[in-house]
Tab-separated table of C-alpha atoms in Angstrom:
chain	number	residue	atom	x	y	z
A	154	UNK	CA	136.032	112.259	85.789
A	155	UNK	CA	133.572	109.446	84.998
A	156	UNK	CA	135.536	107.059	87.218
A	157	UNK	CA	135.512	109.568	90.076
A	158	UNK	CA	131.745	110.039	89.807
A	159	UNK	CA	131.205	106.271	89.757
A	160	UNK	CA	133.481	105.872	92.774
A	161	UNK	CA	131.591	108.545	94.736
A	162	UNK	CA	128.257	106.977	93.816
A	163	UNK	CA	129.192	103.509	95.081
A	164	UNK	CA	130.950	104.938	98.127
A	165	UNK	CA	127.850	106.902	99.099
A	166	UNK	CA	125.650	103.892	98.365
A	167	UNK	CA	127.718	101.614	100.599
A	168	UNK	CA	127.860	104.202	103.388
A	169	UNK	CA	124.091	104.689	103.144
A	170	UNK	CA	123.421	100.953	103.322
A	171	UNK	CA	125.739	100.601	106.313
A	172	UNK	CA	124.042	103.533	108.060
A	173	UNK	CA	120.559	102.127	107.375
A	174	UNK	CA	121.648	98.696	108.624
A	175	UNK	CA	122.957	100.197	111.869
A	176	UNK	CA	119.742	102.199	112.319
A	177	UNK	CA	117.650	99.114	111.567
A	178	UNK	CA	119.585	97.050	114.106
A	179	UNK	CA	119.277	99.804	116.716
A	180	UNK	CA	115.512	100.154	116.282
A	181	UNK	CA	114.940	96.392	116.307
A	182	UNK	CA	116.769	95.910	119.615
A	183	UNK	CA	114.395	94.170	122.072
A	184	UNK	CA	111.646	94.368	119.461
A	185	UNK	CA	110.187	91.016	120.591
A	186	UNK	CA	110.283	92.067	124.242
A	187	UNK	CA	108.993	95.651	124.224
A	188	UNK	CA	106.059	95.994	124.438
A	189	UNK	CA	105.549	92.646	126.134
A	190	UNK	CA	102.481	91.451	124.256
A	191	UNK	CA	100.837	91.861	120.892
A	192	UNK	CA	97.973	94.342	120.845
A	193	UNK	CA	94.722	92.964	119.374
A	194	UNK	CA	95.269	95.167	116.308
A	195	UNK	CA	98.794	93.821	115.766
A	196	UNK	CA	97.603	90.243	116.086
A	197	UNK	CA	94.712	90.856	113.680
A	198	UNK	CA	96.992	92.484	111.098
A	199	UNK	CA	99.441	89.604	111.348
A	200	UNK	CA	96.814	86.859	111.304
A	201	UNK	CA	95.071	88.203	108.219
A	202	UNK	CA	98.365	88.961	106.457
A	203	UNK	CA	99.291	85.266	106.723
A	204	UNK	CA	95.864	84.163	105.484
A	205	UNK	CA	95.903	86.602	102.545
A	206	UNK	CA	99.461	85.643	101.609
A	207	UNK	CA	98.579	81.949	101.586
A	208	UNK	CA	94.930	81.817	100.465
A	209	UNK	CA	94.038	85.312	99.158
A	210	UNK	CA	91.154	85.249	101.679
A	211	UNK	CA	90.901	86.945	105.072
A	212	UNK	CA	89.625	85.451	108.331
A	213	UNK	CA	86.046	86.145	107.204
A	214	UNK	CA	86.612	84.181	103.963
A	215	UNK	CA	86.463	87.355	101.832
A	216	UNK	CA	88.556	87.318	98.675
A	217	UNK	CA	91.171	90.126	98.740
A	218	UNK	CA	88.898	92.553	100.610
A	219	UNK	CA	89.627	96.269	100.559
A	220	UNK	CA	89.138	96.350	104.345
A	221	UNK	CA	89.465	93.407	106.719
A	222	UNK	CA	86.927	93.156	109.530
A	223	UNK	CA	88.331	92.428	112.988
A	224	UNK	CA	87.409	89.326	114.980
A	225	UNK	CA	85.017	91.244	117.218
A	226	UNK	CA	83.204	92.600	114.139
A	227	UNK	CA	83.718	96.199	115.263
A	228	UNK	CA	86.923	97.522	113.714
A	229	UNK	CA	88.370	97.450	110.207
A	230	UNK	CA	92.012	96.906	109.246
A	231	UNK	CA	93.353	99.578	106.893
A	232	UNK	CA	94.279	98.290	103.417
A	233	UNK	CA	97.708	99.937	103.012
A	234	UNK	CA	99.155	98.326	106.142
A	235	UNK	CA	97.255	95.061	105.687
A	236	UNK	CA	98.561	94.443	102.169
A	237	UNK	CA	102.010	95.788	102.977
A	238	UNK	CA	102.301	93.080	105.629
A	239	UNK	CA	100.791	90.537	103.262
A	240	UNK	CA	103.492	91.316	100.686
A	241	UNK	CA	106.256	91.008	103.304
A	242	UNK	CA	104.946	87.645	104.503
A	243	UNK	CA	104.529	86.417	100.938
A	244	UNK	CA	108.109	87.326	100.020
A	245	UNK	CA	109.997	86.538	103.232
A	246	UNK	CA	107.675	84.158	105.069
A	247	UNK	CA	105.523	84.939	108.091
A	248	UNK	CA	106.969	85.488	111.554
A	249	UNK	CA	106.355	87.494	114.696
A	250	UNK	CA	109.641	89.308	114.160
A	251	UNK	CA	108.675	90.439	110.648
A	252	UNK	CA	105.298	91.681	111.899
A	253	UNK	CA	107.072	94.156	114.123
A	254	UNK	CA	110.134	94.742	111.967
A	255	UNK	CA	107.783	95.893	109.207
A	256	UNK	CA	107.435	99.171	111.137
A	257	UNK	CA	111.223	99.514	111.345
A	258	UNK	CA	111.296	99.268	107.548
A	259	UNK	CA	108.773	102.134	107.356
A	260	UNK	CA	111.008	104.112	109.719
A	261	UNK	CA	114.011	103.558	107.449
A	262	UNK	CA	112.058	104.554	104.332
A	263	UNK	CA	110.738	107.628	106.115
A	264	UNK	CA	114.255	108.592	107.195
A	265	UNK	CA	115.422	108.503	103.577
A	266	UNK	CA	112.475	110.692	102.561
A	267	UNK	CA	113.097	113.140	105.425
A	268	UNK	CA	116.721	113.382	104.302
A	269	UNK	CA	115.719	113.991	100.679
A	270	UNK	CA	113.114	116.657	101.531
A	271	UNK	CA	115.442	118.469	103.949
A	272	UNK	CA	118.223	118.381	101.361
A	273	UNK	CA	115.930	120.033	98.803
A	274	UNK	CA	115.055	122.718	101.335
A	275	UNK	CA	118.313	123.387	103.186
A	276	UNK	CA	121.147	121.319	101.754
A	277	UNK	CA	122.996	118.110	102.590
A	278	UNK	CA	124.249	118.911	106.092
A	279	UNK	CA	120.842	120.096	107.246
A	280	UNK	CA	119.413	116.862	105.812
A	281	UNK	CA	121.601	114.865	108.217
A	282	UNK	CA	120.323	116.990	111.086
A	283	UNK	CA	116.692	116.461	110.006
A	284	UNK	CA	117.208	112.688	109.850
A	285	UNK	CA	118.840	112.744	113.284
A	286	UNK	CA	115.987	114.761	114.816
A	287	UNK	CA	113.412	112.479	113.194
A	288	UNK	CA	115.067	109.301	114.458
A	289	UNK	CA	115.541	110.622	117.996
A	290	UNK	CA	111.847	111.372	118.390
A	291	UNK	CA	110.626	109.027	121.175
A	292	UNK	CA	107.368	108.266	119.372
A	293	UNK	CA	109.304	106.884	116.389
A	294	UNK	CA	111.094	104.328	118.554
A	295	UNK	CA	107.867	103.371	120.334
A	296	UNK	CA	105.817	102.895	117.158
A	297	UNK	CA	108.690	101.129	115.383
A	298	UNK	CA	108.300	98.360	117.954
A	299	UNK	CA	104.703	97.613	116.995
A	300	UNK	CA	103.196	96.124	113.850
A	301	UNK	CA	100.483	98.763	113.635
A	302	UNK	CA	99.287	101.257	111.043
A	303	UNK	CA	99.900	104.414	113.121
A	304	UNK	CA	103.288	104.897	111.489
A	305	UNK	CA	102.112	104.181	107.951
A	306	UNK	CA	100.999	107.729	106.912
A	307	UNK	CA	104.503	109.166	107.364
A	308	UNK	CA	106.068	108.126	104.012
A	309	UNK	CA	102.987	109.245	102.078
A	310	UNK	CA	102.930	112.635	103.785
A	311	UNK	CA	106.596	113.080	102.909
A	312	UNK	CA	106.068	111.981	99.302
A	313	UNK	CA	103.161	114.419	99.017
A	314	UNK	CA	105.314	117.282	100.291
A	315	UNK	CA	108.301	116.311	98.142
A	316	UNK	CA	106.049	116.292	95.086
A	317	UNK	CA	104.707	119.765	95.898
A	318	UNK	CA	108.204	121.127	96.456
A	319	UNK	CA	109.404	119.599	93.196
A	320	UNK	CA	106.491	121.248	91.443
A	321	UNK	CA	107.452	124.591	92.956
A	322	UNK	CA	111.004	124.150	91.698
A	323	UNK	CA	110.265	122.732	88.238
A	324	UNK	CA	106.635	123.717	87.527
A	325	UNK	CA	106.058	120.288	86.019
A	326	UNK	CA	102.401	119.288	86.385
A	327	UNK	CA	103.236	115.618	86.861
A	328	UNK	CA	104.372	116.442	90.393
A	329	UNK	CA	100.926	117.805	91.237
A	330	UNK	CA	99.401	114.591	89.946
A	331	UNK	CA	101.789	112.591	92.130
A	332	UNK	CA	101.015	114.827	95.118
A	333	UNK	CA	97.331	113.994	94.736
A	334	UNK	CA	98.013	110.266	94.421
A	335	UNK	CA	100.285	110.123	97.480
A	336	UNK	CA	97.850	112.109	99.609
A	337	UNK	CA	95.044	109.853	98.387
A	338	UNK	CA	96.941	106.712	99.411
A	339	UNK	CA	97.612	108.336	102.764
A	340	UNK	CA	93.840	108.565	103.233
A	341	UNK	CA	93.752	104.752	103.490
A	342	UNK	CA	96.994	104.285	105.403
A	343	UNK	CA	95.556	104.937	108.874
A	344	UNK	CA	92.042	105.799	109.966
A	345	UNK	CA	93.333	108.645	112.145
A	346	UNK	CA	94.885	110.213	109.043
A	347	UNK	CA	91.526	110.670	107.310
A	348	UNK	CA	90.763	113.922	109.127
A	349	UNK	CA	94.287	115.194	108.452
A	350	UNK	CA	94.132	114.424	104.738
A	351	UNK	CA	90.953	116.474	104.359
A	352	UNK	CA	92.672	119.483	105.970
A	353	UNK	CA	95.822	118.977	103.912
A	354	UNK	CA	93.781	118.757	100.729
A	355	UNK	CA	92.388	122.244	101.377
A	356	UNK	CA	95.829	123.543	102.370
A	357	UNK	CA	97.246	122.273	99.080
A	358	UNK	CA	94.635	124.192	97.126
A	359	UNK	CA	95.431	127.347	99.114
A	360	UNK	CA	99.139	126.754	98.557
A	361	UNK	CA	98.605	126.550	94.793
A	362	UNK	CA	96.659	129.792	94.982
A	363	UNK	CA	98.944	131.965	97.096
A	364	UNK	CA	102.456	130.522	96.617
A	365	UNK	CA	102.602	131.371	92.923
A	366	UNK	CA	102.093	134.514	90.886
A	367	UNK	CA	99.814	132.772	88.436
A	368	UNK	CA	96.716	133.636	86.506
A	369	UNK	CA	93.287	132.259	87.379
A	370	UNK	CA	93.607	129.920	84.392
A	371	UNK	CA	96.933	128.501	85.594
A	372	UNK	CA	95.614	128.148	89.144
A	373	UNK	CA	92.539	126.235	88.017
A	374	UNK	CA	94.596	123.992	85.748
A	375	UNK	CA	96.940	123.118	88.597
A	376	UNK	CA	94.087	122.441	90.993
A	377	UNK	CA	92.398	120.208	88.422
A	378	UNK	CA	95.592	118.165	87.966
A	379	UNK	CA	96.011	117.788	91.734
A	380	UNK	CA	92.343	116.853	92.188
A	381	UNK	CA	92.613	114.386	89.303
A	382	UNK	CA	95.308	112.546	91.275
A	383	UNK	CA	93.362	112.361	94.534
A	384	UNK	CA	89.806	112.124	93.162
A	385	UNK	CA	89.660	108.313	92.672
A	386	UNK	CA	90.473	107.796	96.360
A	387	UNK	CA	87.549	109.987	97.397
A	388	UNK	CA	85.199	108.804	94.638
A	389	UNK	CA	85.203	105.198	95.871
A	390	UNK	CA	84.164	106.176	99.418
A	391	UNK	CA	80.386	105.693	98.812
A	392	UNK	CA	81.017	102.271	97.275
A	393	UNK	CA	83.262	101.229	100.153
A	394	UNK	CA	80.711	102.404	102.700
A	395	UNK	CA	78.111	100.147	101.097
A	396	UNK	CA	80.339	97.066	101.028
A	397	UNK	CA	82.289	97.765	104.226
A	398	UNK	CA	79.836	99.679	106.389
A	399	UNK	CA	81.595	101.912	108.915
A	400	UNK	CA	85.087	101.268	107.561
A	401	UNK	CA	85.735	104.841	106.406
A	402	UNK	CA	84.875	106.463	109.747
A	403	UNK	CA	86.507	103.590	111.610
A	404	UNK	CA	83.844	103.284	114.276
A	405	UNK	CA	83.918	106.970	115.193
A	406	UNK	CA	80.859	109.189	115.315
A	407	UNK	CA	81.865	112.761	114.448
A	408	UNK	CA	79.802	115.386	116.209
A	409	UNK	CA	79.889	119.114	116.877
A	410	UNK	CA	78.567	119.887	120.342
A	411	UNK	CA	80.050	123.338	120.820
A	412	UNK	CA	82.963	125.510	119.744
A	413	UNK	CA	84.727	124.739	123.025
A	414	UNK	CA	84.271	120.980	122.696
A	415	UNK	CA	85.580	121.214	119.139
A	416	UNK	CA	88.645	123.302	119.969
A	417	UNK	CA	89.705	121.470	123.127
A	418	UNK	CA	91.016	118.318	121.352
A	419	UNK	CA	92.751	120.536	118.786
A	420	UNK	CA	94.595	122.672	121.333
A	421	UNK	CA	95.342	119.601	123.467
A	422	UNK	CA	97.400	118.265	120.567
A	423	UNK	CA	99.901	121.071	121.213
A	424	UNK	CA	99.857	120.972	124.997
A	425	UNK	CA	103.592	121.309	125.874
A	426	UNK	CA	103.332	118.825	128.747
A	427	UNK	CA	101.805	116.290	126.356
A	428	UNK	CA	104.296	116.981	123.554
A	429	UNK	CA	107.471	117.063	125.624
A	430	UNK	CA	106.834	115.425	129.027
A	431	UNK	CA	104.021	112.869	129.280
A	432	UNK	CA	103.151	111.644	125.801
A	433	UNK	CA	100.216	109.438	124.841
A	434	UNK	CA	97.522	108.690	127.413
A	435	UNK	CA	97.788	104.966	126.596
A	436	UNK	CA	100.827	103.294	128.259
A	437	UNK	CA	101.343	101.082	125.211
A	438	UNK	CA	102.181	104.216	123.190
A	439	UNK	CA	104.199	106.143	125.770
A	440	UNK	CA	106.627	105.742	128.657
A	441	UNK	CA	104.556	108.250	130.609
A	442	UNK	CA	107.666	110.272	131.526
A	443	UNK	CA	108.830	111.232	128.032
A	444	UNK	CA	106.817	113.234	125.534
A	445	UNK	CA	106.130	112.248	121.952
A	446	UNK	CA	108.923	114.709	121.071
A	447	UNK	CA	112.241	115.189	122.894
A	448	UNK	CA	112.141	118.053	125.376
A	449	UNK	CA	115.709	119.028	124.470
A	450	UNK	CA	114.753	119.538	120.825
A	451	UNK	CA	112.008	122.066	121.654
A	452	UNK	CA	114.261	125.173	121.434
A	453	UNK	CA	115.194	124.282	117.849
A	454	UNK	CA	111.523	123.713	117.031
A	455	UNK	CA	110.350	127.052	118.395
A	456	UNK	CA	113.169	128.901	116.634
A	457	UNK	CA	112.267	127.012	113.455
A	458	UNK	CA	108.605	128.039	113.720
A	459	UNK	CA	109.620	131.683	113.961
A	460	UNK	CA	111.998	131.337	111.018
A	461	UNK	CA	109.299	129.599	108.959
A	462	UNK	CA	107.040	132.622	109.420
A	463	UNK	CA	109.857	134.916	108.308
A	464	UNK	CA	110.803	132.800	105.295
A	465	UNK	CA	107.194	132.278	104.196
A	466	UNK	CA	106.618	130.324	100.976
A	467	UNK	CA	107.092	126.538	101.410
A	468	UNK	CA	108.214	126.847	105.017
A	469	UNK	CA	105.014	128.651	105.893
A	470	UNK	CA	103.154	125.811	104.174
A	471	UNK	CA	105.017	123.258	106.333
A	472	UNK	CA	104.117	125.254	109.433
A	473	UNK	CA	100.435	125.303	108.442
A	474	UNK	CA	100.477	121.570	107.658
A	475	UNK	CA	101.915	120.881	111.113
A	476	UNK	CA	99.632	123.092	113.193
A	477	UNK	CA	96.385	122.513	111.289
A	478	UNK	CA	96.764	118.718	110.941
A	479	UNK	CA	94.624	117.777	113.999
A	480	UNK	CA	91.999	120.488	113.425
A	481	UNK	CA	89.169	118.018	112.734
A	482	UNK	CA	90.068	115.819	115.709
A	483	UNK	CA	87.656	118.024	117.609
A	484	UNK	CA	84.833	116.168	115.854
A	485	UNK	CA	85.840	112.857	117.419
A	486	UNK	CA	87.201	114.102	120.755
A	487	UNK	CA	90.747	112.797	120.346
A	488	UNK	CA	92.730	114.154	123.304
A	489	UNK	CA	96.386	113.449	124.126
A	490	UNK	CA	96.696	110.555	121.673
A	491	UNK	CA	100.223	110.890	120.331
A	492	UNK	CA	99.921	107.697	118.306
A	493	UNK	CA	97.290	109.422	116.155
A	494	UNK	CA	99.673	112.296	115.430
A	495	UNK	CA	102.511	110.266	113.932
A	496	UNK	CA	102.102	111.982	110.557
A	497	UNK	CA	103.304	115.336	111.925
A	498	UNK	CA	106.562	113.975	113.397
A	499	UNK	CA	108.637	114.545	110.211
A	500	UNK	CA	107.222	118.085	109.994
A	501	UNK	CA	108.405	118.708	113.549
A	502	UNK	CA	111.861	117.430	112.557
A	503	UNK	CA	111.942	119.751	109.520
A	504	UNK	CA	110.941	122.810	111.536
A	505	UNK	CA	113.482	121.970	114.248
A	506	UNK	CA	116.098	121.571	111.522
A	507	UNK	CA	115.271	125.032	110.233
A	508	UNK	CA	115.869	126.328	113.760
A	509	UNK	CA	119.187	124.513	113.969
A	510	UNK	CA	120.217	125.753	110.544
A	511	UNK	CA	119.450	129.325	111.613
A	512	UNK	CA	121.618	129.018	114.732
A	513	UNK	CA	124.479	127.501	112.753
A	514	UNK	CA	124.273	130.203	110.074
A	515	UNK	CA	123.951	133.160	112.444
A	516	UNK	CA	125.320	136.510	111.307
A	517	UNK	CA	129.052	137.172	111.637
A	518	UNK	CA	128.817	139.037	114.948
A	519	UNK	CA	126.932	136.092	116.439
A	520	UNK	CA	128.887	133.425	114.555
A	521	UNK	CA	130.519	131.743	117.541
A	522	UNK	CA	127.551	132.326	119.822
A	523	UNK	CA	125.097	130.692	117.430
A	524	UNK	CA	127.246	127.632	116.911
A	525	UNK	CA	127.853	127.204	120.624
A	526	UNK	CA	124.130	127.356	121.386
A	527	UNK	CA	123.470	124.850	118.601
A	528	UNK	CA	126.130	122.417	119.870
A	529	UNK	CA	124.883	122.694	123.460
A	530	UNK	CA	121.352	121.830	122.285
A	531	UNK	CA	122.639	118.840	120.298
A	532	UNK	CA	124.499	117.566	123.374
A	533	UNK	CA	121.333	117.948	125.440
A	534	UNK	CA	119.392	116.048	122.763
A	535	UNK	CA	121.871	113.161	123.008
A	536	UNK	CA	121.525	113.126	126.812
A	537	UNK	CA	117.722	113.382	126.626
A	538	UNK	CA	117.502	110.578	124.061
A	539	UNK	CA	119.859	108.319	126.004
A	540	UNK	CA	117.651	108.820	129.062
A	541	UNK	CA	114.612	107.872	126.971
A	542	UNK	CA	116.008	104.693	125.374
A	543	UNK	CA	117.546	103.568	128.658
A	544	UNK	CA	114.159	103.946	130.337
A	545	UNK	CA	112.284	102.407	127.397
A	546	UNK	CA	114.554	99.369	127.120
A	547	UNK	CA	115.079	98.551	130.802
A	548	UNK	CA	112.492	100.262	133.056
A	549	UNK	CA	109.370	100.707	130.926
A	550	UNK	CA	108.895	96.908	130.359
A	551	UNK	CA	108.507	96.366	134.120
A	552	UNK	CA	105.409	98.551	134.158
A	553	UNK	CA	103.813	97.229	130.961
A	554	UNK	CA	104.590	93.514	131.192
A	555	UNK	CA	101.521	91.291	131.250
A	556	UNK	CA	102.355	87.607	131.622
A	557	UNK	CA	98.982	86.492	130.265
A	558	UNK	CA	99.549	88.459	127.080
A	559	UNK	CA	103.292	88.175	126.755
A	560	UNK	CA	104.729	87.973	123.298
A	561	UNK	CA	106.962	85.133	124.496
A	562	UNK	CA	103.949	82.828	124.178
A	563	UNK	CA	104.717	82.490	120.463
A	564	UNK	CA	107.688	80.336	121.489
A	565	UNK	CA	105.250	77.857	123.010
A	566	UNK	CA	103.379	77.491	119.711
A	567	UNK	CA	106.685	77.120	117.902
A	568	UNK	CA	107.794	74.419	120.349
A	569	UNK	CA	104.475	72.585	119.901
A	570	UNK	CA	104.973	72.540	116.130
A	571	UNK	CA	108.595	71.424	116.385
A	572	UNK	CA	107.911	68.611	118.856
A	573	UNK	CA	104.832	67.393	116.974
A	574	UNK	CA	106.871	67.117	113.771
A	575	UNK	CA	109.925	65.644	115.474
A	576	UNK	CA	108.018	62.929	117.345
A	577	UNK	CA	105.253	62.343	114.819
A	578	UNK	CA	102.492	63.471	117.196
A	579	UNK	CA	99.181	65.233	116.550
A	580	UNK	CA	99.157	68.747	118.087
A	581	UNK	CA	96.317	69.919	120.321
A	582	UNK	CA	95.585	73.145	122.172
A	583	UNK	CA	93.978	73.144	125.621
A	584	UNK	CA	90.756	75.187	125.498
A	585	UNK	CA	91.833	76.778	128.777
A	586	UNK	CA	94.321	78.748	126.687
A	587	UNK	CA	92.796	82.071	125.669
A	588	UNK	CA	95.305	83.893	123.479
A	589	UNK	CA	92.721	85.533	121.210
A	590	UNK	CA	93.930	86.824	117.846
A	591	UNK	CA	97.525	86.449	119.028
A	592	UNK	CA	96.986	82.711	119.339
A	593	UNK	CA	95.381	82.535	115.893
A	594	UNK	CA	98.349	84.426	114.443
A	595	UNK	CA	100.885	82.137	116.117
A	596	UNK	CA	98.922	79.107	114.975
A	597	UNK	CA	98.858	80.010	111.266
A	598	UNK	CA	102.578	80.832	111.364
A	599	UNK	CA	103.683	77.439	112.651
A	600	UNK	CA	100.964	75.052	111.431
A	601	UNK	CA	99.759	74.239	107.925
A	602	UNK	CA	96.362	73.134	109.246
A	603	UNK	CA	94.271	74.320	112.208
A	604	UNK	CA	95.291	72.424	115.322
A	605	UNK	CA	92.735	70.508	117.381
A	606	UNK	CA	91.150	71.834	120.569
A	607	UNK	CA	90.912	69.738	123.714
A	608	UNK	CA	88.448	70.306	126.549
A	609	UNK	CA	89.450	68.256	129.593
A	610	UNK	CA	85.925	67.684	130.924
A	611	UNK	CA	84.472	66.734	127.564
A	612	UNK	CA	87.022	65.403	125.080
A	613	UNK	CA	89.258	62.346	125.074
A	614	UNK	CA	92.764	63.098	123.921
A	615	UNK	CA	93.663	60.635	121.151
A	616	UNK	CA	96.687	58.389	121.436
A	617	UNK	CA	99.787	59.884	119.829
A	618	UNK	CA	98.932	63.485	120.756
A	619	UNK	CA	100.881	66.409	122.154
A	620	UNK	CA	99.000	69.096	124.075
A	621	UNK	CA	99.892	72.738	124.681
A	622	UNK	CA	98.453	73.716	128.040
A	623	UNK	CA	99.053	76.111	130.962
A	624	UNK	CA	98.622	73.196	133.402
A	625	UNK	CA	101.759	71.741	134.964
A	626	UNK	CA	100.341	68.265	135.542
A	627	UNK	CA	97.497	66.376	133.825
A	628	UNK	CA	96.712	62.808	134.992
A	629	UNK	CA	97.540	60.215	132.342
A	630	UNK	CA	99.761	62.559	130.336
A	631	UNK	CA	103.553	62.743	130.311
A	632	UNK	CA	105.142	66.165	130.618
A	633	UNK	CA	107.644	66.889	127.854
A	634	UNK	CA	110.974	68.127	129.126
A	635	UNK	CA	110.820	71.354	127.102
A	636	UNK	CA	111.330	74.755	128.706
A	637	UNK	CA	108.768	77.172	127.265
A	638	UNK	CA	107.336	80.370	128.809
A	639	UNK	CA	103.943	80.234	130.590
A	640	UNK	CA	102.951	76.951	128.921
A	641	UNK	CA	103.671	73.223	129.143
A	642	UNK	CA	103.721	70.390	126.633
A	643	UNK	CA	101.960	67.200	127.664
A	644	UNK	CA	102.212	63.974	125.636
A	645	UNK	CA	99.742	61.100	125.416
A	646	UNK	CA	101.391	58.064	123.780
């Protein structure tokens, strides 16, 4: 019996690792090509992650800051993502691939958590369905291809919900403490999650009140334990606002102009054309022809919402968490920004799974009918998702490619470093090159020291130099026979 249990454990472990490897490979396909260039936020995260990993100081010379100020002095990098990337670069070395693959890792972790939560709620087979629905959400693929913090709240939301469900099952107060801690960390995972966390905090208190037949004393004790877990994350806000002015609100200016102005952004978050057809208003976060969720999965979702109302208890809590999440977005006027709603994607997958589970477990007289409907929907989901990835991989890049901001430019910096080392030359960068934070990130990856800048009308290029420039020909310099995208290497011996 012991041998059989050990065998099953290692078999399941190996199968899980193989499955995660396949998923990781699938989501990293064309990850350095789509989208074509690094966003300023990606570049800033990567640049500061390298600096912190190597020197413990950010680009502003601050020692292990809680928030990192962007190059333009306007925005702040969130600490969870910033130090997550710093840890990855410290352990595995810095690279452009790892900057983006870091989001694939979050996707894999989130998939495991979705599976675990769905298994607790509906069983093993439903857990596979939940993982499938989560992974086939277009927004997951899109955000997995960017080294940003939009995707970062997802694991903490799932850990918060798992902790609450475990408390409901075991009534062990440590799970309430953990729920508070995970929700508190989520507060600093992404600035767009701040408004959601405040709503979810209140929903948790209401859940502890109405989901249990407990006395006032028990209710207050449970709330105190939960608050004890999350309190430190809220208590430091005044201190952080003094040292990092504007970091908590992230440059937004919440305002309440009218009830209509407040409710419009909230209701827009559930606009069916936005959810299932168009997606995010920013092309970098959407194909423009596919919603943040798959259209084919919508029947399962709507059935799941109805079933959640009927089942009540934790499912009703999940439904409330999903639909009330963007309530406070009305204060900042966030309309049709799918990238800011990443945290509700796993909740969508869970509710859709509940719908699928209901169809599969229909009553005896509808046994065949329910299964047939379920299988037809799954087939449509496969077709819908294939259409999405085919468009995303092969058509979408044509509309978003920007040669002046292409990610391929990192190969030019890499070639400059390789040729300078190989030929014993001093590297220089033409001041005509304006790669912004992307250039700074590429530079710290491939060079131990800052490389020199050369201005053609002012500076004399020293003998024994190699110059990275967009110019094909420069009098007096010899062009290196190296094929690199959008740049040229010129040598002065």
